[in-house]
XYZ file of C-alpha atoms in Angstrom:
653
model
C 0.012 -0.107 -0.286
C 3.047 2.672 0.784
C 4.870 1.881 -2.190
C 1.431 2.674 -4.393
C 1.359 5.808 -2.453
C 5.019 6.920 -2.941
C 4.369 5.946 -6.762
C 1.648 8.354 -6.848
C 3.746 11.060 -5.023
C 6.864 10.226 -7.245
C 4.600 10.290 -10.789
C 3.804 13.765 -9.701
C 7.162 15.391 -8.938
C 8.396 14.008 -11.842
C 5.537 14.863 -14.172
C 5.204 18.128 -12.436
C 6.075 20.944 -15.187
C 5.856 24.562 -15.995
C 2.485 26.290 -14.972
C 1.501 26.894 -19.010
C -2.410 25.936 -19.142
C -3.059 22.819 -20.689
C 0.454 20.900 -19.165
C 0.097 18.685 -16.348
C 0.838 19.576 -12.861
C 0.785 15.566 -11.616
C -0.633 12.726 -11.872
C -1.557 10.474 -8.710
C -1.465 6.873 -8.902
C -5.173 5.924 -7.318
C -3.992 2.079 -7.270
C -6.878 1.479 -9.472
C -8.996 2.382 -12.263
C -11.851 5.352 -11.873
C -14.925 6.327 -13.459
C -15.810 8.364 -10.492
C -15.615 12.019 -10.925
C -13.418 14.071 -8.513
C -15.106 16.283 -6.275
C -13.501 19.376 -3.906
C -13.773 20.593 -0.357
C -15.096 23.953 0.114
C -11.592 25.715 0.232
C -10.462 23.534 -3.009
C -7.387 22.069 -1.122
C -8.459 18.292 -0.849
C -9.593 16.049 -3.914
C -11.955 13.266 -3.001
C -12.434 10.341 -5.753
C -13.511 6.973 -5.962
C -11.705 3.639 -7.417
C -11.611 0.038 -8.257
C -9.020 -2.025 -7.798
C -7.708 -4.556 -10.170
C -9.486 -7.082 -7.222
C -12.388 -5.551 -7.914
C -12.319 -3.880 -4.782
C -13.121 -0.493 -3.878
C -11.239 2.646 -2.526
C -12.068 6.295 -1.705
C -9.033 8.570 -1.192
C -8.448 12.226 0.158
C -5.462 13.610 -1.787
C -4.372 16.867 -1.342
C -3.832 19.566 -3.774
C -0.333 19.663 -4.173
C -0.469 15.639 -4.723
C 1.630 14.656 -1.901
C 0.460 11.557 0.213
C -2.975 11.191 0.975
C -5.134 12.877 3.767
C -6.830 9.248 4.352
C -7.745 6.228 1.968
C -10.667 4.375 2.878
C -11.201 0.653 1.217
C -14.320 -0.736 0.911
C -15.083 -4.064 -0.549
C -17.063 -3.562 -3.838
C -15.721 -0.846 -6.657
C -17.018 3.028 -6.567
C -18.352 4.158 -9.913
C -20.390 6.994 -8.190
C -18.875 10.507 -7.470
C -17.991 11.978 -4.021
C -20.814 14.629 -2.924
C -19.776 17.288 -0.145
C -21.763 19.120 2.381
C -21.445 22.336 3.762
C -20.143 21.267 7.157
C -17.506 19.065 4.669
C -19.033 15.632 4.921
C -18.490 13.595 2.317
C -21.597 11.133 0.852
C -20.689 8.416 -1.470
C -22.457 5.010 -2.194
C -20.462 1.971 -3.753
C -21.571 -1.602 -5.542
C -21.653 -2.874 -2.195
C -25.311 -1.329 -1.724
C -23.472 0.766 1.216
C -24.435 4.809 1.022
C -21.474 6.328 3.084
C -21.353 9.411 5.254
C -17.634 10.089 5.909
C -15.807 12.718 8.311
C -13.671 14.548 5.894
C -10.556 14.916 8.504
C -10.180 10.808 8.397
C -12.338 9.232 6.203
C -14.062 7.426 9.263
C -18.044 6.945 8.973
C -20.251 9.423 10.180
C -22.615 6.557 9.933
C -23.260 4.169 6.961
C -27.078 2.886 5.288
C -27.274 -0.514 3.607
C -30.054 -0.513 0.706
C -29.548 -3.892 -0.500
C -28.555 -3.034 -3.857
C -25.508 -1.343 -5.941
C -25.132 2.266 -6.302
C -23.306 3.982 -8.946
C -25.782 6.895 -8.992
C -23.837 10.554 -7.477
C -26.074 12.084 -4.463
C -27.758 15.534 -4.076
C -28.218 17.597 -1.008
C -31.208 19.962 -1.504
C -31.074 23.310 0.673
C -33.118 21.632 3.647
C -30.504 19.115 4.218
C -32.041 15.707 2.373
C -29.930 13.557 0.269
C -31.110 12.228 -2.949
C -29.715 9.399 -4.902
C -30.899 6.377 -7.175
C -30.209 2.640 -6.386
C -29.537 -1.136 -8.668
C -33.139 -1.807 -6.221
C -34.930 0.515 -8.876
C -35.564 3.147 -5.707
C -34.741 6.817 -5.661
C -33.491 7.347 -1.846
C -34.042 10.696 0.300
C -31.939 10.326 3.357
C -31.510 13.020 6.080
C -28.462 14.161 7.199
C -28.576 11.715 10.531
C -28.635 8.994 7.675
C -32.307 7.998 8.541
C -34.570 7.077 5.658
C -37.342 9.950 5.002
C -38.664 8.304 2.260
C -38.417 5.882 -1.266
C -39.618 6.504 -4.616
C -40.178 3.432 -6.965
C -38.955 3.808 -10.592
C -39.579 1.003 -13.160
C -35.791 -0.089 -13.420
C -32.180 0.339 -12.008
C -31.179 4.111 -11.803
C -27.563 4.928 -12.555
C -28.585 8.629 -13.349
C -27.711 11.279 -10.918
C -30.406 13.128 -9.689
C -30.750 16.771 -10.118
C -32.612 19.302 -7.465
C -34.492 22.025 -9.121
C -35.113 25.448 -6.914
C -38.422 24.499 -5.598
C -37.066 21.106 -4.365
C -38.646 18.733 -7.423
C -36.139 16.130 -8.016
C -35.210 15.336 -11.297
C -33.525 11.759 -12.453
C -33.616 9.924 -15.624
C -33.909 5.624 -15.513
C -33.279 2.813 -17.205
C -36.670 2.142 -17.845
C -36.214 4.949 -20.117
C -37.884 7.768 -18.192
C -37.399 10.727 -16.951
C -38.829 11.241 -13.668
C -39.860 14.397 -11.452
C -40.369 13.926 -7.748
C -41.442 16.346 -5.055
C -39.835 16.838 -1.907
C -42.412 14.278 -0.422
C -41.592 11.809 -2.767
C -44.718 11.899 -4.878
C -44.020 11.834 -8.450
C -44.911 15.274 -10.375
C -44.433 13.866 -13.898
C -42.435 11.146 -16.132
C -41.798 11.417 -19.811
C -40.747 8.386 -21.519
C -37.966 8.404 -23.963
C -36.938 6.046 -26.678
C -33.743 4.475 -24.549
C -32.098 3.945 -21.649
C -30.957 7.447 -19.666
C -27.634 7.188 -17.958
C -26.895 10.529 -18.382
C -27.845 13.269 -15.078
C -30.109 16.014 -15.775
C -29.009 19.547 -16.157
C -31.377 22.524 -14.962
C -31.086 26.054 -16.583
C -31.829 29.241 -15.425
C -35.435 29.587 -16.563
C -35.881 25.964 -15.082
C -35.825 23.980 -18.330
C -34.559 20.370 -17.244
C -32.010 18.923 -19.978
C -31.015 15.449 -20.332
C -29.838 13.001 -22.874
C -31.194 9.429 -23.759
C -29.495 6.634 -25.232
C -32.088 6.682 -28.167
C -29.394 9.744 -29.463
C -31.918 12.776 -28.456
C -31.156 15.547 -26.636
C -34.711 16.544 -24.393
C -35.365 19.775 -22.413
C -38.686 20.203 -20.399
C -40.536 22.929 -19.080
C -40.937 22.273 -15.166
C -44.181 20.689 -15.581
C -43.021 18.146 -17.544
C -43.595 19.762 -21.162
C -41.184 18.258 -24.201
C -40.256 22.405 -24.856
C -38.224 19.872 -27.815
C -35.404 17.068 -28.428
C -32.421 17.835 -30.684
C -31.060 14.260 -32.604
C -27.459 13.285 -32.624
C -26.195 10.673 -34.316
C -25.153 8.636 -31.577
C -26.245 7.909 -28.179
C -25.551 10.244 -25.224
C -23.970 8.747 -21.959
C -22.755 11.840 -20.169
C -24.760 14.622 -18.982
C -25.333 17.939 -20.580
C -23.685 21.445 -18.750
C -24.085 24.630 -19.761
C -22.497 27.675 -20.544
C -23.412 31.054 -19.063
C -24.858 32.228 -21.626
C -27.362 28.937 -21.342
C -25.651 27.167 -24.228
C -26.040 23.592 -23.548
C -22.704 21.527 -23.912
C -22.829 17.429 -24.349
C -21.065 14.300 -26.547
C -22.717 11.970 -28.885
C -21.256 9.478 -31.375
C -18.089 11.438 -32.164
C -18.740 14.672 -31.693
C -19.005 17.618 -29.291
C -21.977 19.760 -29.680
C -23.083 23.133 -28.660
C -26.763 23.875 -28.451
C -28.967 27.107 -28.094
C -31.411 27.287 -25.750
C -34.258 26.777 -28.390
C -32.515 23.314 -29.186
C -30.684 25.030 -32.782
C -27.248 23.454 -33.270
C -24.583 26.422 -32.599
C -21.524 24.121 -33.741
C -20.674 20.742 -33.411
C -16.851 19.564 -33.411
C -15.393 16.495 -34.415
C -13.509 14.923 -31.535
C -12.953 11.127 -33.362
C -14.384 9.137 -30.088
C -17.070 9.471 -27.962
C -17.102 10.066 -24.077
C -19.290 9.337 -21.277
C -17.536 12.475 -19.580
C -19.148 15.731 -18.547
C -17.704 18.982 -19.647
C -17.355 21.828 -17.554
C -17.824 24.891 -18.239
C -14.951 28.252 -17.016
C -15.627 31.689 -16.089
C -13.710 32.907 -19.186
C -16.238 30.587 -21.460
C -13.640 27.859 -21.697
C -15.294 24.412 -21.946
C -12.916 21.363 -20.761
C -13.974 17.973 -21.710
C -11.951 14.855 -21.171
C -12.756 11.835 -23.925
C -12.392 7.833 -24.358
C -9.102 8.881 -26.200
C -7.309 9.780 -23.158
C -7.120 13.410 -24.342
C -8.350 16.144 -22.172
C -9.486 18.939 -24.502
C -10.226 23.089 -24.116
C -12.807 24.249 -26.167
C -13.554 28.228 -27.162
C -17.166 28.826 -26.374
C -17.651 30.874 -29.522
C -16.490 28.255 -32.216
C -15.646 25.226 -30.693
C -12.278 25.028 -32.005
C -9.748 23.260 -29.505
C -7.673 25.991 -27.287
C -5.725 23.329 -26.127
C -5.292 19.606 -25.309
C -3.844 17.392 -23.158
C -2.981 13.733 -23.995
C -2.870 11.158 -20.895
C -2.241 8.604 -23.034
C 0.558 7.011 -21.549
C -0.179 3.112 -22.111
C -3.589 1.124 -22.441
C -6.797 1.415 -21.027
C -6.668 5.370 -20.622
C -10.076 5.684 -21.681
C -11.588 9.216 -19.477
C -15.434 9.198 -18.282
C -14.518 10.872 -15.478
C -15.816 14.685 -15.679
C -13.408 17.354 -15.000
C -13.818 19.394 -12.137
C -12.158 23.050 -11.793
C -10.436 24.449 -8.543
C -11.152 27.888 -7.339
C -7.568 28.573 -8.641
C -8.190 27.500 -12.394
C -6.742 23.729 -11.486
C -8.132 20.957 -13.353
C -8.630 17.616 -11.936
C -9.894 14.694 -13.858
C -9.457 10.784 -13.435
C -8.640 7.775 -15.984
C -9.559 4.467 -16.107
C -5.366 4.220 -16.582
C -5.447 4.591 -12.766
C -4.418 7.987 -12.470
C -6.195 11.314 -11.150
C -4.531 14.227 -13.649
C -4.193 17.856 -12.236
C -3.867 20.126 -15.476
C -2.409 23.788 -15.366
C -5.494 26.076 -15.682
C -5.244 30.299 -16.590
C -6.103 30.975 -13.188
C -10.048 31.033 -13.958
C -12.167 29.456 -11.964
C -15.391 27.637 -12.659
C -18.318 29.880 -14.006
C -20.565 31.352 -11.390
C -23.363 32.577 -13.903
C -23.624 29.045 -15.338
C -26.322 27.455 -13.490
C -25.359 24.392 -14.090
C -21.464 24.398 -15.368
C -20.055 20.895 -14.802
C -21.385 17.407 -14.108
C -23.798 18.007 -10.804
C -23.488 21.534 -10.873
C -20.574 22.823 -8.693
C -17.129 21.267 -7.389
C -18.537 19.777 -4.423
C -21.141 18.034 -6.678
C -24.123 18.857 -5.099
C -26.520 18.857 -8.105
C -28.526 21.749 -6.565
C -30.197 24.537 -8.457
C -30.128 27.593 -6.901
C -31.856 30.562 -8.645
C -35.391 31.690 -9.733
C -38.185 31.305 -7.036
C -37.954 30.904 -3.465
C -34.642 32.191 -4.099
C -33.359 35.129 -1.795
C -34.468 38.599 -2.645
C -33.473 42.354 -2.549
C -35.130 43.875 0.804
C -33.642 47.524 0.589
C -31.276 49.287 -1.317
C -29.086 52.652 -0.330
C -26.462 54.619 -1.656
C -24.407 57.085 0.124
C -22.471 60.082 -1.804
C -21.413 63.597 -1.543
C -23.346 66.129 -3.066
C -22.848 69.567 -3.898
C -25.250 72.568 -3.423
C -26.106 72.456 -7.404
C -25.609 68.440 -8.177
C -28.011 65.723 -8.161
C -27.510 62.394 -7.014
C -29.425 60.177 -9.148
C -30.417 56.319 -7.949
C -32.256 54.334 -10.164
C -34.602 51.297 -9.277
C -35.914 48.475 -10.810
C -39.217 46.731 -9.400
C -40.092 43.357 -11.013
C -43.183 41.214 -10.554
C -46.547 41.716 -10.501
C -49.602 43.970 -9.365
C -48.195 47.123 -7.301
C -46.483 46.717 -3.874
C -45.697 49.423 -1.572
C -42.263 51.149 -0.972
C -40.495 53.465 1.289
C -37.892 55.941 -0.171
C -35.896 58.066 1.867
C -33.505 61.320 0.902
C -31.682 61.439 4.437
C -29.418 63.934 5.054
C -29.496 65.723 8.267
C -30.178 62.550 10.757
C -26.840 61.424 9.295
C -25.167 63.863 11.893
C -26.163 61.171 14.251
C -24.081 58.939 12.192
C -20.892 61.183 12.492
C -21.877 62.349 8.762
C -22.022 65.982 7.597
C -25.098 65.419 5.974
C -27.098 67.525 4.088
C -29.116 70.154 5.645
C -32.337 70.262 3.556
C -32.399 67.303 0.909
C -35.715 66.980 -1.268
C -36.680 63.876 -3.153
C -38.468 63.517 -6.149
C -39.092 60.371 -7.824
C -39.680 59.528 -11.459
C -40.892 57.204 -13.981
C -38.866 57.430 -16.804
C -38.717 61.314 -17.339
C -42.581 61.747 -15.319
C -41.701 62.968 -11.809
C -44.990 60.954 -9.677
C -44.151 61.953 -6.271
C -41.841 64.266 -4.718
C -41.240 65.284 -1.044
C -39.048 68.021 1.096
C -39.327 68.078 4.958
C -41.030 64.283 5.289
C -43.599 64.987 8.071
C -45.191 61.620 9.672
C -48.065 60.896 7.542
C -47.770 61.137 3.353
C -50.405 60.068 0.538
C -52.455 58.385 3.352
C -49.555 55.801 4.494
C -47.445 56.469 7.572
C -43.697 56.902 7.213
C -42.712 56.059 10.240
C -44.952 53.231 10.787
C -43.558 51.706 7.244
C -40.064 52.195 8.456
C -40.681 50.150 11.213
C -41.966 47.665 9.937
C -39.057 47.151 7.641
C -36.154 47.640 9.905
C -35.089 51.155 8.918
C -33.927 53.787 11.646
C -36.197 56.010 12.396
C -36.239 59.927 11.756
C -37.019 62.958 13.862
C -40.386 64.252 13.615
C -38.926 67.904 12.923
C -36.097 66.327 10.572
C -35.984 68.147 7.044
C -35.113 64.375 5.557
C -37.087 63.513 2.710
C -39.546 60.623 2.400
C -42.002 58.962 0.551
C -44.043 55.817 0.740
C -45.393 54.650 -2.940
C -46.971 51.481 -4.006
C -45.265 51.234 -7.313
C -45.949 48.540 -10.405
C -43.487 46.626 -12.103
C -40.975 49.153 -13.587
C -38.156 51.400 -14.138
C -37.992 54.345 -11.644
C -35.083 57.086 -10.161
C -34.767 59.106 -7.303
C -33.140 61.993 -7.820
C -32.046 63.962 -4.462
C -31.020 67.563 -4.320
C -30.021 70.531 -1.896
C -34.034 72.536 -1.328
C -31.357 75.501 0.308
C -28.796 75.314 -1.754
C -25.987 73.542 1.086
C -24.132 70.978 -0.124
C -23.616 67.594 2.364
C -23.400 63.746 2.355
C -26.490 61.999 1.559
C -27.870 58.589 1.896
C -30.669 57.209 -0.841
C -32.977 54.472 0.241
C -35.423 52.205 -1.330
C -37.226 49.467 0.970
C -39.423 46.908 -0.429
C -42.194 46.852 2.020
C -44.920 44.520 3.207
C -47.654 45.380 1.569
C -48.795 44.598 -1.932
C -48.261 41.485 -4.357
C -45.602 39.474 -2.829
C -44.470 38.630 -6.437
C -43.430 42.229 -6.870
C -39.593 42.782 -5.844
C -36.709 45.139 -6.278
C -34.055 43.649 -8.654
C -31.719 46.109 -9.534
C -30.380 49.739 -7.901
C -27.743 52.013 -9.946
C -26.655 55.314 -8.522
C -24.537 58.027 -10.240
C -22.447 59.924 -8.041
C -19.293 61.729 -7.248
C -16.468 59.707 -5.689
C -14.005 60.981 -3.209
C -11.649 59.812 -1.049
C -11.941 58.055 2.179
C -15.260 58.909 3.390
C -16.364 60.509 0.642
C -16.279 57.536 -1.511
C -19.147 56.338 -3.052
C -21.154 53.706 -0.719
C -23.584 51.307 -1.842
C -25.876 49.107 0.598
C -27.758 45.836 0.002
C -30.017 43.513 2.051
C -30.809 40.316 1.044
C -33.541 38.197 2.538
C -35.201 34.912 2.331
C -34.713 31.118 2.451
C -31.408 30.815 0.345
C -28.682 32.659 -1.260
C -28.420 35.121 -3.716
C -26.204 36.063 -6.798
C -25.406 39.534 -7.368
C -23.505 40.974 -10.486
C -21.953 44.683 -9.018
C -20.341 47.122 -10.995
C -18.798 50.222 -10.653
C -18.391 52.410 -13.982
C -16.064 55.150 -14.610
C -14.744 55.371 -17.963
C -17.781 53.804 -19.146
C -19.954 56.669 -18.555
C -18.592 58.772 -20.867
C -20.242 56.890 -24.047
C -23.519 58.504 -22.365
C -22.112 61.941 -22.267
C -21.070 62.300 -18.886
C -17.461 64.103 -18.323
C -15.310 64.612 -15.474
C -15.360 60.703 -15.140
C -13.500 58.126 -12.792
C -10.615 56.601 -14.693
C -9.833 53.723 -12.360
C -12.477 52.272 -9.638
C -11.976 50.177 -7.439
C -14.883 47.797 -6.123
C -14.978 46.341 -2.992
C -17.993 44.272 -1.405
C -18.086 44.116 2.352
C -20.275 42.148 5.154
C -20.424 43.259 8.638
C -18.847 40.947 11.447
C -20.233 39.638 14.458
C -17.462 42.038 16.984
C -19.148 45.080 14.395
C -16.581 45.329 12.295
C -16.222 44.903 8.048
C -15.124 41.639 6.342
C -13.678 42.186 2.750
C -15.723 39.365 0.614
C -14.517 40.631 -2.862
C -12.104 43.293 -4.832
C -11.820 44.505 -8.519
C -9.786 46.841 -10.077
C -10.800 46.596 -13.983
C -13.262 43.977 -14.623
C -11.287 42.340 -17.464
C -8.627 41.602 -14.865
C -10.365 38.385 -13.199
C -10.288 36.133 -16.097
C -14.104 35.968 -15.770
C -14.734 38.410 -18.832
C -17.081 35.799 -20.501
C -19.127 35.334 -17.214
C -19.611 39.104 -16.575
C -20.714 39.621 -20.148
C -23.480 37.113 -20.051
C -24.140 38.120 -16.391
C -24.656 41.656 -18.038
C -26.857 40.285 -20.540
C -29.354 38.923 -18.727
C -30.004 41.669 -16.809
C -30.178 44.176 -19.930
C -27.396 46.233 -18.252
C -25.392 47.807 -20.853
C -21.811 46.224 -22.184
C -18.598 47.333 -20.975
C -15.647 47.561 -23.433
C -12.837 44.880 -22.785
C -10.209 47.415 -22.950
C -12.086 49.845 -20.378
C -11.214 50.248 -16.947
C -14.518 49.467 -15.152
C -15.402 47.255 -12.648
C -17.540 44.244 -12.289
C -17.586 41.024 -10.288
C -20.512 37.907 -9.519
C -21.145 37.440 -5.965
C -23.110 34.517 -4.212
C -24.002 35.946 -0.887
C -26.144 34.535 2.310
C -28.838 36.813 3.340
C -27.951 39.180 5.390
C -26.162 43.094 4.896
C -23.415 44.026 2.492
C -21.946 47.209 1.298
C -20.181 48.316 -1.824
C -17.397 50.974 -1.607
C -16.341 52.492 -4.890
C -12.750 54.418 -4.441
C -10.627 55.784 -6.819
C -6.865 53.972 -7.576
C -4.290 56.429 -6.070
C -6.870 58.705 -4.387
C -8.288 59.784 -7.533
C -11.585 61.650 -7.475
C -14.275 61.968 -10.322
C -18.116 60.583 -11.637
C -18.884 57.000 -11.164
C -22.006 54.828 -11.392
C -22.548 51.945 -8.651
C -24.969 49.484 -9.868
C -26.458 46.115 -8.023
C -28.269 43.579 -10.002
C -30.094 40.201 -8.565
C -29.302 37.144 -11.057
C -32.266 35.149 -12.099
């Protein structure tokens, strides 16, 4: 055993080469073949993978990202084909041919619990947002298990289940089966719908931003279903589809059939296909720069350009026999690429520093690097509860904040322009701000010196209901409570008495009105100063789930709209509060093309209909996934420069 471990380390040391993209960093000997796809710990420092020895026994390994001695190895009586799934607390879930489903301690590989299902398990588990683990088995059942290892329910299909389930944003579980059907099952284990295809389904579904379910069948067709089970379209390839589809940031669907790698548009029409001279059961992984990584049964890992499908680079693992790649690659946060092979090695291939796409809803096998197979978008996710921007406003200047309301009928919103009350927070607030609200070019409401009741609504009671700090009854702050339908609005803050000062503009999603209506975007243009005079924006995210946000700080990009005196090189920083009352930096960007995520950021802007940025511009952008809570965005100038800038916050679908 030790010799095998040392062989892996030696191979890593000898094979490691430079950091050129597409070159080998190390190859680790697993002492067994693998079709299992690697999964990563949350920090990307440990790779988990299953294998099968020549004697048909199984192994589960935890390998450090430097390719050194394994952190631990768990031997099993029979082979492991399923891929590991990593929970938020680090627990690893995986099943094997011995019929045991395991929950493993990430520190040492010891069992936290084991469940004997009495039939082989080749399906990779999925984890719901409420902690239920789903997997299929050879007993023709989909199992739902709680984190404690107790069985919640079992759903009987018509044959054994190799397909790994995918969980929709509403908790519906989708999977394929060897009875040739695609199933949709509720959180309670009740069938919502099923669809009979013309062949067995071994591949796993992928879920698009609009909830569309994509899955391939051995009948040579890729299917697209609406969440209610209606078939939207199918695409006939020229061979069986064994691998699962993945999605680009723009929704493009990638999959392998026959000897071709396909890219389809979301309407099912072909964008391009490229011959790879072999088939593959591997699933592609999509990077934030749009490049698609795929392993194939000729032992070659290829990187494809998203625009035309041309091969950007390839790495040939063929050092002997049995080097088919059915394991699906994963991309680490540092851009490293991991993939297993039937030649018995786990390969680490150098990337270009670009991580897995964060804009694509399904960029890899089982969606993410921890293989959770859980969609995080659409209804029931997080929502923006309030948006605010703080800036220094001159005596003759206007602070303009735009926001978008999306949804159904009217919903009440609290809008405020705060100046004098900012003195309580140590800021020199504008003594007498005036608030005007516009729909398009039409002013629909205005206020100067707020008062307690406006337009039939109580400002103070509404503020208390949404958790906004209170205003003194005699203050000269401005506030309005307005029912607003879906649409684009803007607030203008000016000085009522010709005196300058810091101004805070706020928009709150109040409780009254249509619950389908919600804030989805805010953008504020203002003068960026130094230090406390930087441009600040705040956002409060609510709801039971995380939200994906696109944040941009635009200076040079404003010149196309005739704005002068722009901030030449803005820096965008995102902060979250700490329990001690401080601020923790979550992310920063200076120059939106410097992160390697150009394709992701451009696709995110198109999704929310934001104006495009030039690739040569020094504007800033980043996509973040955040938990419910309060966040602060700061826009400042490089080297203490000043100028006009626009800060934007969008909720991504």
